[in-house]
mmCIF file of C-alpha atoms in Angstrom:
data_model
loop_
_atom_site.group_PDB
_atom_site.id
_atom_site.type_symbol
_atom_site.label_atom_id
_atom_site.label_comp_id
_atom_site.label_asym_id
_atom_site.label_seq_id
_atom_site.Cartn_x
_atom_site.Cartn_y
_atom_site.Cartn_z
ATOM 1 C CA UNK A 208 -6.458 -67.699 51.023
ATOM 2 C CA UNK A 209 -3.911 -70.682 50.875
ATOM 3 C CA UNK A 210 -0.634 -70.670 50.515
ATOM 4 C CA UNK A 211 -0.822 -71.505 46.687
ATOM 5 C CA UNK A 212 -3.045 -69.033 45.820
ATOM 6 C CA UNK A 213 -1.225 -66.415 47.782
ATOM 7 C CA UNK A 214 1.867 -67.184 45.493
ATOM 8 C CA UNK A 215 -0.074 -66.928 42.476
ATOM 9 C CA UNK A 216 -1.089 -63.802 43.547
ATOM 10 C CA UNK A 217 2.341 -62.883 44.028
ATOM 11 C CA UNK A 218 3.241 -63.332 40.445
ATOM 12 C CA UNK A 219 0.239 -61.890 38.968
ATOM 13 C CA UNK A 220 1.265 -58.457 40.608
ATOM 14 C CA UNK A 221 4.826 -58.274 40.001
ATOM 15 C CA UNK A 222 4.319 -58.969 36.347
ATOM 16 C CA UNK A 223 1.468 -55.917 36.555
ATOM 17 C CA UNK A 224 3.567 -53.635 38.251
ATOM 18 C CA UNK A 225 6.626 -54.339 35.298
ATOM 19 C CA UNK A 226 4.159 -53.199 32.935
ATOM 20 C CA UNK A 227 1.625 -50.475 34.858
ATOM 21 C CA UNK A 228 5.935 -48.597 34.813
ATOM 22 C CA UNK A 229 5.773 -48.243 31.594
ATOM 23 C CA UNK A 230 2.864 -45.423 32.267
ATOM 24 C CA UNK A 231 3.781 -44.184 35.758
ATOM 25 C CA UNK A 232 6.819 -44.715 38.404
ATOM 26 C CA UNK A 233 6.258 -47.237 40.764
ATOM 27 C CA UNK A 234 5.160 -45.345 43.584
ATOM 28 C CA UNK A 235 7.905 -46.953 46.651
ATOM 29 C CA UNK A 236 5.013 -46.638 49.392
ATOM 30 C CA UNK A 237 2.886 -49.255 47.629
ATOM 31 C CA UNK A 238 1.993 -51.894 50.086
ATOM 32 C CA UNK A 239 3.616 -55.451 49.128
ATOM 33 C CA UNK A 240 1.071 -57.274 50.929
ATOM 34 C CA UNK A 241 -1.047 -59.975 48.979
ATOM 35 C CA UNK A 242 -4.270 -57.784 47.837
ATOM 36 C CA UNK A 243 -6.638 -57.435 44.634
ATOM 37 C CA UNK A 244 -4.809 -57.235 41.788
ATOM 38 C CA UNK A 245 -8.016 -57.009 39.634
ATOM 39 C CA UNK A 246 -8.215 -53.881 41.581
ATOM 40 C CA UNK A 247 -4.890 -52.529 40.146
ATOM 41 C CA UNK A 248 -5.443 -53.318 36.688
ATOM 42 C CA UNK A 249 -8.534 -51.594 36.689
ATOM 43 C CA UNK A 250 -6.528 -48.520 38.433
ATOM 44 C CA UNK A 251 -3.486 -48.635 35.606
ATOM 45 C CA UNK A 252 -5.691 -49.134 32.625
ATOM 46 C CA UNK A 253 -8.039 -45.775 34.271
ATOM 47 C CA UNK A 254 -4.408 -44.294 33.836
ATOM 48 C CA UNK A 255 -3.388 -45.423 30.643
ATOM 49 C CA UNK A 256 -7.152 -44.061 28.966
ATOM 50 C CA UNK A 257 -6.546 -40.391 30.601
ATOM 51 C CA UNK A 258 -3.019 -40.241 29.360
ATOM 52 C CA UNK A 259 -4.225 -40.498 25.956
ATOM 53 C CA UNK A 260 -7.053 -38.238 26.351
ATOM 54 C CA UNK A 261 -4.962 -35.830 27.942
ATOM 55 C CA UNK A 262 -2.715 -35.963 25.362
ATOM 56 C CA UNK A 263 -5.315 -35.681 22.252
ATOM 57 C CA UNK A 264 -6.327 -32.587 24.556
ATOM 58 C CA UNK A 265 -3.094 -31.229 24.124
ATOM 59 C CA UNK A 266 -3.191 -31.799 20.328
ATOM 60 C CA UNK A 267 -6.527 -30.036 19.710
ATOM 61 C CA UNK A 268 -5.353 -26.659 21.933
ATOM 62 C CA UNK A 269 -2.193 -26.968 19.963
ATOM 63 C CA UNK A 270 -3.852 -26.994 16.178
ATOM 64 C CA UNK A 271 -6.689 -24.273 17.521
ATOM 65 C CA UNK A 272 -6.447 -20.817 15.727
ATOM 66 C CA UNK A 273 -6.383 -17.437 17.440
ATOM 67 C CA UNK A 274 -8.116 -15.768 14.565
ATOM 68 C CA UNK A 275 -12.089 -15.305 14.035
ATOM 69 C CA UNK A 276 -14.208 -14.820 10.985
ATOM 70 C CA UNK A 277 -17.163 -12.432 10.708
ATOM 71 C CA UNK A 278 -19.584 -13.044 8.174
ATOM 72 C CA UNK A 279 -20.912 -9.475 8.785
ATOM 73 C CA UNK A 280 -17.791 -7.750 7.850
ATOM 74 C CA UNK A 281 -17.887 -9.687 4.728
ATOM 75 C CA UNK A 282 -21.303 -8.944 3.992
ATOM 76 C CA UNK A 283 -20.539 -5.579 4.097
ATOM 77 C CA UNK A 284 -17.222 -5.055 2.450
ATOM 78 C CA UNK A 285 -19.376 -6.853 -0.766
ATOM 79 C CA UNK A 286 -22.437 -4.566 -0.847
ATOM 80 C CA UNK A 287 -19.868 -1.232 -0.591
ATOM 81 C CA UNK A 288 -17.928 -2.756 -3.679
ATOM 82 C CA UNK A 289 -21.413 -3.067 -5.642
ATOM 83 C CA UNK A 290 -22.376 0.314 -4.172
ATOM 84 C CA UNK A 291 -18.833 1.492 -6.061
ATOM 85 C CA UNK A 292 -19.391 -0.173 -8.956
ATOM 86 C CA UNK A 293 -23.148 1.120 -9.500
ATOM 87 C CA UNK A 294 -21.847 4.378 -8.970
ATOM 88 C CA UNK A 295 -19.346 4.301 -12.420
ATOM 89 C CA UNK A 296 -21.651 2.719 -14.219
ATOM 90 C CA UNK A 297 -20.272 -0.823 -13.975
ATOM 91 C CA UNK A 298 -22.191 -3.876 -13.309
ATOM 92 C CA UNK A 299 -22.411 -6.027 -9.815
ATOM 93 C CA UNK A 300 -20.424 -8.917 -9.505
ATOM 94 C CA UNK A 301 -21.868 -11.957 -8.398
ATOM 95 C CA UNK A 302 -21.032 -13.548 -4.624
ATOM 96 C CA UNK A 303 -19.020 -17.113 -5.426
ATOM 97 C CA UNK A 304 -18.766 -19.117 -2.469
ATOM 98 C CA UNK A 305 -15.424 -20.266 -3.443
ATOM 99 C CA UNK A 306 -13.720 -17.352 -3.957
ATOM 100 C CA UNK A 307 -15.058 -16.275 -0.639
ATOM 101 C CA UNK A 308 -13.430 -19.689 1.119
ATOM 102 C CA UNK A 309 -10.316 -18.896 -0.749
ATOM 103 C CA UNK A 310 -10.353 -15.005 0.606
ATOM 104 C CA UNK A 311 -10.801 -16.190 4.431
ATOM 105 C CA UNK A 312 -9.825 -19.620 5.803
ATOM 106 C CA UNK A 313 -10.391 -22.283 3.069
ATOM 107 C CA UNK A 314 -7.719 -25.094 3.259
ATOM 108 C CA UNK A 315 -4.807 -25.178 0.845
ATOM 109 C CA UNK A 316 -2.134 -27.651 0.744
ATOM 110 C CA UNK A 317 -0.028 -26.289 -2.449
ATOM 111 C CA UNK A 318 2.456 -25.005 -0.673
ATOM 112 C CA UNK A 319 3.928 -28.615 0.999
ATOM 113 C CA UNK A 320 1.617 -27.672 4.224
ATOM 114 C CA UNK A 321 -1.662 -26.920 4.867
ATOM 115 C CA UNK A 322 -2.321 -23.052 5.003
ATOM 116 C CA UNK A 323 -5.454 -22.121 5.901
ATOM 117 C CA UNK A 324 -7.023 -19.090 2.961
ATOM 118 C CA UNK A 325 -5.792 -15.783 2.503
ATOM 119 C CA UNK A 326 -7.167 -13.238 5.458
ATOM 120 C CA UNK A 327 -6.977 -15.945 8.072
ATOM 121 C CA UNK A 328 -3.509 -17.250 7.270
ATOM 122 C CA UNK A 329 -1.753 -13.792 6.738
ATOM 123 C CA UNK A 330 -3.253 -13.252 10.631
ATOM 124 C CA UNK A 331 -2.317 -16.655 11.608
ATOM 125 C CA UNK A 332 1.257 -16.569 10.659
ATOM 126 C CA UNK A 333 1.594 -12.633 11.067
ATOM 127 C CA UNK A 334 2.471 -11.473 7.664
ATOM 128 C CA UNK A 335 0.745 -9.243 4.809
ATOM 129 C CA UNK A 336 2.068 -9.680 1.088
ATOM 130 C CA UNK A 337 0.335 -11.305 -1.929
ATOM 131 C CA UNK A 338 3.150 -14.379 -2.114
ATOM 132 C CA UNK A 339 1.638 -16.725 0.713
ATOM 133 C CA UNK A 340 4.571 -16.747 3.445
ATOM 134 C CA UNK A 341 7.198 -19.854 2.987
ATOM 135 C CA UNK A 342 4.857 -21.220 -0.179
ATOM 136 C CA UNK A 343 7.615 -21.197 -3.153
ATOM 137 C CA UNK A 344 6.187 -17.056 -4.473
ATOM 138 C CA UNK A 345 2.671 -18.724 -4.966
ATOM 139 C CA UNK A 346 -0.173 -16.423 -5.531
ATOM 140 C CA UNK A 347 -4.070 -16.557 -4.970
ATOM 141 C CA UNK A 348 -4.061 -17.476 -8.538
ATOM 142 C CA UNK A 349 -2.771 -20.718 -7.466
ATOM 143 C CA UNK A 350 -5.399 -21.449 -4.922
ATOM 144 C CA UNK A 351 -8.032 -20.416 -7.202
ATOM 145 C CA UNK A 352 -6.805 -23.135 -9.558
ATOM 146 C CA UNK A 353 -6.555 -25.856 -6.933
ATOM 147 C CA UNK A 354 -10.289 -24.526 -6.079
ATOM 148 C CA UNK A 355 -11.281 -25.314 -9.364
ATOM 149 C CA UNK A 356 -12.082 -21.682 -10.316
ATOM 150 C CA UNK A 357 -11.526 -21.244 -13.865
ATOM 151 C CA UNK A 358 -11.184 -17.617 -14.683
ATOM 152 C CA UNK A 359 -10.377 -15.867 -17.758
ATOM 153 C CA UNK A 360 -8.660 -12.907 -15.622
ATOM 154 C CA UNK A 361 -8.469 -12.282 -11.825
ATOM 155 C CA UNK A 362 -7.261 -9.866 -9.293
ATOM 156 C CA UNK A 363 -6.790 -9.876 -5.091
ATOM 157 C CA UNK A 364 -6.803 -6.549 -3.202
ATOM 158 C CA UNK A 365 -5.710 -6.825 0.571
ATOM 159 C CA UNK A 366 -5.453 -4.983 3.347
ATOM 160 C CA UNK A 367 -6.107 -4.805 7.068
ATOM 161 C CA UNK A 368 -6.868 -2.239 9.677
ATOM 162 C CA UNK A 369 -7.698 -1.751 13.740
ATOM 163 C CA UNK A 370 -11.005 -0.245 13.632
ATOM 164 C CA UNK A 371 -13.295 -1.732 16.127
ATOM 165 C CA UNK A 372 -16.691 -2.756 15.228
ATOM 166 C CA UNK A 373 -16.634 -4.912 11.606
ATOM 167 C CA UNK A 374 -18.713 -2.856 9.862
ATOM 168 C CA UNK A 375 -16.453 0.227 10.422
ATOM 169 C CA UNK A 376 -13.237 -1.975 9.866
ATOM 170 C CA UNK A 377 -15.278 -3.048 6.332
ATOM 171 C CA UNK A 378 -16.193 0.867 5.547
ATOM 172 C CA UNK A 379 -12.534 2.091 6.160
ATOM 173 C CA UNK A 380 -10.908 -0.594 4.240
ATOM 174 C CA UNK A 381 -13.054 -0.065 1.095
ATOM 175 C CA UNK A 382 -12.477 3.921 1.414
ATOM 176 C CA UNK A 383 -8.930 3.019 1.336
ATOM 177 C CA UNK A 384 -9.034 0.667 -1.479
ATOM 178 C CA UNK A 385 -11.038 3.698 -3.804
ATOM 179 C CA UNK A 386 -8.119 5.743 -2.650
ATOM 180 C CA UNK A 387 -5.838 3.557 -3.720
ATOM 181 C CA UNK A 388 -5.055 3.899 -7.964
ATOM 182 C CA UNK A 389 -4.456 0.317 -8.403
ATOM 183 C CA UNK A 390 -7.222 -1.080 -5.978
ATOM 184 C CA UNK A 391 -10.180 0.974 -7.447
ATOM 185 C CA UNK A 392 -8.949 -0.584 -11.028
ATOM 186 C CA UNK A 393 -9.533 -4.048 -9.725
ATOM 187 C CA UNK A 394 -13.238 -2.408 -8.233
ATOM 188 C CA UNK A 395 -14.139 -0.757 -11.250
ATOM 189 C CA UNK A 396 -12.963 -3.446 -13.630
ATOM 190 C CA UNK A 397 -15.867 -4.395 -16.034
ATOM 191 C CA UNK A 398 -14.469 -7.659 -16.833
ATOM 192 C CA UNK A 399 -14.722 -8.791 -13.748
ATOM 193 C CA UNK A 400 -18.145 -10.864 -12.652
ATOM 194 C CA UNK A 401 -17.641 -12.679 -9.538
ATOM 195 C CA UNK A 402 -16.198 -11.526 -6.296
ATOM 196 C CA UNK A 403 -15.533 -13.355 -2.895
ATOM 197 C CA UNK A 404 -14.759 -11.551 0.522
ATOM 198 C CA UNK A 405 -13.055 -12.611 2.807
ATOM 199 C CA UNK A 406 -11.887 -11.226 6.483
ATOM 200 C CA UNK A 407 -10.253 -12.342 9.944
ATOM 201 C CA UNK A 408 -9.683 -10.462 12.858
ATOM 202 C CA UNK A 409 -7.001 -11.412 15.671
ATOM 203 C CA UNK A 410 -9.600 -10.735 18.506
ATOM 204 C CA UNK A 411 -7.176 -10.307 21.867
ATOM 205 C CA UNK A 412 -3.953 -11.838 20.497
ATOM 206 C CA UNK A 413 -1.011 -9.433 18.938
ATOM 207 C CA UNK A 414 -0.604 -9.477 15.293
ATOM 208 C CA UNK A 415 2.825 -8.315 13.964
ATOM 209 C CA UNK A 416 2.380 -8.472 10.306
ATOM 210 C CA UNK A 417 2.258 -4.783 9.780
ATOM 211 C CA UNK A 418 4.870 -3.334 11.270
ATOM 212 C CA UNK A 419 3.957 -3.280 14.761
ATOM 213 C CA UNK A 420 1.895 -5.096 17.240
ATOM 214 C CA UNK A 421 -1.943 -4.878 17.240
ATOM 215 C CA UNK A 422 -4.690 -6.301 18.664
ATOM 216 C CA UNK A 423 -8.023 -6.289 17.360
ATOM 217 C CA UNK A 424 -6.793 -6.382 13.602
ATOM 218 C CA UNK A 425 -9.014 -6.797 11.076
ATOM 219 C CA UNK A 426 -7.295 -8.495 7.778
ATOM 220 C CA UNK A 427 -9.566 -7.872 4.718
ATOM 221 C CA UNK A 428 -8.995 -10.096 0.932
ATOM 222 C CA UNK A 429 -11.283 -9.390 -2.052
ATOM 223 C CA UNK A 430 -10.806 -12.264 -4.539
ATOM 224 C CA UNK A 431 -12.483 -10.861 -8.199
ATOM 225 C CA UNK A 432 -12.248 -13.027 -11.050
ATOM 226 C CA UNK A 433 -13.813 -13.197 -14.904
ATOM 227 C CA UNK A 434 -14.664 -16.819 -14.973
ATOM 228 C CA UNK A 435 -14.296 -18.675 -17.984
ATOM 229 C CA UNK A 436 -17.506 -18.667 -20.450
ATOM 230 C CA UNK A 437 -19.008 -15.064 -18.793
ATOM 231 C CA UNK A 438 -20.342 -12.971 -21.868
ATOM 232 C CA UNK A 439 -17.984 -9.443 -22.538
ATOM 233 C CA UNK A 440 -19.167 -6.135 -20.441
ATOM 234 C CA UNK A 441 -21.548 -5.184 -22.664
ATOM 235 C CA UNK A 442 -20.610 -2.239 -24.874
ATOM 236 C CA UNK A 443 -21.028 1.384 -23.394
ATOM 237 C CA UNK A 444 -24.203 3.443 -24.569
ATOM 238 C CA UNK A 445 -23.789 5.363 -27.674
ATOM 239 C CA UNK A 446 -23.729 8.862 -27.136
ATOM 240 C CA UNK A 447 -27.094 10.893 -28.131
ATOM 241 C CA UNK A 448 -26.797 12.208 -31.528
ATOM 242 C CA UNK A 449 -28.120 16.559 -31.881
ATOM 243 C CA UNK A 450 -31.207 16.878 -33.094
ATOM 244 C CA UNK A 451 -30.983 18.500 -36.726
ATOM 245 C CA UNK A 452 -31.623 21.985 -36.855
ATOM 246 C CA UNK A 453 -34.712 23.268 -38.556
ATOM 247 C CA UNK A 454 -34.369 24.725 -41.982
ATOM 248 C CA UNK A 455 -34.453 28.308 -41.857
ATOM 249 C CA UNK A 456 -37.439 30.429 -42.989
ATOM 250 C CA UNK A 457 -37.753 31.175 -46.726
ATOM 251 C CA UNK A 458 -36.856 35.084 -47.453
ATOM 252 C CA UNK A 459 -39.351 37.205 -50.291
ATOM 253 C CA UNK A 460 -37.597 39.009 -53.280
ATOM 254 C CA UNK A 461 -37.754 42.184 -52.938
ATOM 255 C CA UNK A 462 -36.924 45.019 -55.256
ATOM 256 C CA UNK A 463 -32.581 46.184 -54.755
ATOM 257 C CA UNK A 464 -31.904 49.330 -53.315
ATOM 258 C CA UNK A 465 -32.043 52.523 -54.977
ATOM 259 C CA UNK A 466 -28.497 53.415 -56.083
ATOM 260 C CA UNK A 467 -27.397 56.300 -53.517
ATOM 261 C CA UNK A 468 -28.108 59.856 -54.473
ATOM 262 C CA UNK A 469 -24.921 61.647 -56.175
ATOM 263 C CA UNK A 470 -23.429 63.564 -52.961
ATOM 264 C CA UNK A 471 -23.221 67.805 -54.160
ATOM 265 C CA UNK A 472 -20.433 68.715 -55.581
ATOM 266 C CA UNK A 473 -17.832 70.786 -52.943
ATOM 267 C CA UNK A 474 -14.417 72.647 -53.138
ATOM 268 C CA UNK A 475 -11.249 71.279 -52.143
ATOM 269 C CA UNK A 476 -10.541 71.719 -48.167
ATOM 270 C CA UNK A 477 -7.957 74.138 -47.098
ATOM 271 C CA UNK A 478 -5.336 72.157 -46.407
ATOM 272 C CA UNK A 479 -4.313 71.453 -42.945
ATOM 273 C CA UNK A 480 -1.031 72.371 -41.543
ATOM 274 C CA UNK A 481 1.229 69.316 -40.102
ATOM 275 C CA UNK A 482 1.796 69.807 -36.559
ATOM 276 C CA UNK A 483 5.713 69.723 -35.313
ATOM 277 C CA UNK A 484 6.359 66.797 -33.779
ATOM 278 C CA UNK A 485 6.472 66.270 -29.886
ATOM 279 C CA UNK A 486 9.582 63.868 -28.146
ATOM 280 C CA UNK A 487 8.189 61.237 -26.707
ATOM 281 C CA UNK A 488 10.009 60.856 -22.867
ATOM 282 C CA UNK A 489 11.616 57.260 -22.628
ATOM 283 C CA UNK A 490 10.182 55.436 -19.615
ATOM 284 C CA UNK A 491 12.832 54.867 -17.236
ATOM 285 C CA UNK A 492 13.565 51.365 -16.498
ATOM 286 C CA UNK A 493 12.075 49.388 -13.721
ATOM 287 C CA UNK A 494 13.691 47.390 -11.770
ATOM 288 C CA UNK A 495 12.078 43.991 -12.351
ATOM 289 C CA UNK A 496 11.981 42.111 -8.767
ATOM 290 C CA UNK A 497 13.378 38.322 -8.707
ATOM 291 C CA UNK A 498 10.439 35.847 -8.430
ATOM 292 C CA UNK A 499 10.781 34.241 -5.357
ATOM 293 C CA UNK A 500 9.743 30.398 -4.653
ATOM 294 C CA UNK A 501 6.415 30.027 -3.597
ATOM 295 C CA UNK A 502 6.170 28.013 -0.442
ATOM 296 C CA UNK A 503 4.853 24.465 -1.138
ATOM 297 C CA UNK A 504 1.060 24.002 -0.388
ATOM 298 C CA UNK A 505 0.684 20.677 -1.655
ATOM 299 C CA UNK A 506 -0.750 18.299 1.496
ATOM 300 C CA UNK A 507 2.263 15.724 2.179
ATOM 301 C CA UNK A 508 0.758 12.217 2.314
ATOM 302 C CA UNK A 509 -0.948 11.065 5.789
ATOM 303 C CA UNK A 510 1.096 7.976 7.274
ATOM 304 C CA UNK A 511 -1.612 6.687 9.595
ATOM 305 C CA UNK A 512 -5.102 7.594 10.278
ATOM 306 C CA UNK A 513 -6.933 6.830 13.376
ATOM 307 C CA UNK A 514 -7.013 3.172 13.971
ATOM 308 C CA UNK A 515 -3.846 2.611 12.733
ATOM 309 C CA UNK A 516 -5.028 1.703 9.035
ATOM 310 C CA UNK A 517 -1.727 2.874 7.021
ATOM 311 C CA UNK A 518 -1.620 3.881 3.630
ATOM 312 C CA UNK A 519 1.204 1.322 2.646
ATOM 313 C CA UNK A 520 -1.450 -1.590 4.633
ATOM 314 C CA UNK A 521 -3.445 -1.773 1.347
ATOM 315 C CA UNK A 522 -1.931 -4.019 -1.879
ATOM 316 C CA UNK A 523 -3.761 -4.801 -4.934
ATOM 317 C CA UNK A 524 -2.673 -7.716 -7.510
ATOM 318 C CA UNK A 525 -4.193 -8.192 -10.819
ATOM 319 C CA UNK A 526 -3.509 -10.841 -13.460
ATOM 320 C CA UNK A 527 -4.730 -11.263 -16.876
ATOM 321 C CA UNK A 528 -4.689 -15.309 -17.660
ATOM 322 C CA UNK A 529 -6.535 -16.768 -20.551
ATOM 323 C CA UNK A 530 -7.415 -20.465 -19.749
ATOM 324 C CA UNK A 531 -7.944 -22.651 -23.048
#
């Protein structure tokens, strides 16, 4: 290498090392003898590339969600509300896809932010209530909207529960909505015709929306609505009207009575003396005894059953919206 080209060189690699410092420190033991600088570019740009993928690594762990569907639990929750339903004499609803995105992790971005739907975002961002957390008192009712759902009433019951296995977690929670006065109205209603379940379960992570801190929780939403156009329940069967009783039997005349024979004539009876009268002895009081209260028997209310599924975990929501 001459002279010339050895300055040339020079340059090349101080103006590479100005900019290869904007990725890494210059490292002090680098040797500042004329070499390859083809070589170091190739070695900064290698370092450049893996700082962005490392750092679109660190975006994608960052935006990942500790919460897992399971289609099974849904599945199962839906057949046990038809099961109810049969049962009273009310017709199945019909599965709606979008209903069912809206109950478990369809995207919403009402609320300012994306949220993700209803059971995976109350387990995402560890909370239960109807109002979606930090979304201005918003309902389901506005996600169904956004969806495109057009209802002419609809109701949400939620509630979650640490039961294993889904299809246990999906039995318990429906026992507890049937328990529950308001839930089994939005079950049994007979407007209703579509329903869409959806659930989420925090798998090894704590969830601390209810109270405490569980693992393993299962979060539960059942999304009914009446969309728009669906024909009335139809009417209730009328009630079997009695037979009409047979005529009775046509009687025969018959000839009246003889009148009754004259009885003999007889003297007057002797008549009979009046006895004296008797005193009657006054019953001496009794001493009435004071009622006493009877000791309550009534069964007080069970806080928790095994599992941790709590009476107060369970909320129902139902609103009646007519949609011109």
């Amino acid at each position: 290498m001459t002279a010339a080209e050895s300055a040339v060189d020079d340059v090349h690699w101080e103006e590479l090392t100005r900019t290869a410092a904007r990725v890494r420190a210059e490292d002090e033991d680098i040797v500042t003898a004329p070499r390859s600088w083809r070589r170091r570019v190739t070695a900064a740009t290698y370092l450049v590339a893996l700082a962005g993928v490392s750092v679109a690594a660190l975006h994608a762990v960052g935006n990942a969600t500790p919460v897992r569907a399971d289609s099974g639990a849904d599945s199962a929750l839906f057949s046990l509300t038809n099961q109810d339903r049969a049962s009273n004499g009310v017709r199945s609803l019909g599965g709606n896809g979008t209903l069912g995105a809206i109950g478990e992790g369809g995207r919403y971005n009402g609320c300012g932010f994306a949220v993700n739907g209803r059971s995976v975002d109350m387990i995402q961002r560890n909370y239960f209530a109807h109002p979606i957390l930090n979304c201005g008192g918003q309902l389901v009712f506005s996600m169904m909207q956004a969806f495109g759902i057009r209802y002419q009433s609809a109701g949400e019951n939620i509630g979650w529960n640490t039961y294993g296995d889904s299809g246990t977690a999906a039995s318990q929670i429906n026992s507890a909505f049937m328990n529950s006065p308001d839930h089994r109205a939005n079950i049994l209603n007979g407007n209703f015709t579509a329903l869409g379940v959806g659930s989420a379960n925090s798998g090894s992570a704590a969830w601390t929306g209810g109270g405490g801190s569980y693992t393993g929780a299962w979060m539960f939403s059942e999304e009914f609505a009446q969309l728009a156009g669906s024909p009335p329940p139809p009417p209730p069967p009328p009630r079997p009207k009695p037979a009409p009783r047979p005529p009775s039997a046509p009687t025969r005349n018959t000839a009246p009575p003889p009148p009754p024979a004259q009885p003999p004539a007889t003297s007057a009876p002797a008549p009979t003396p009046t006895p004296a009268p008797t005193a009657t002895p006054t019953p001496a009081p009794t001493e009435v005894p004071t009622p006493t209260a009877l000791p309550d028997l009534s069964v007080p209310p069970l806080l928790a059953t095994p599992g941790g599924l709590l009476f107060n975990s369970v909320e129902s929501v139902l609103e009646n919206y007519l949609i011109a």
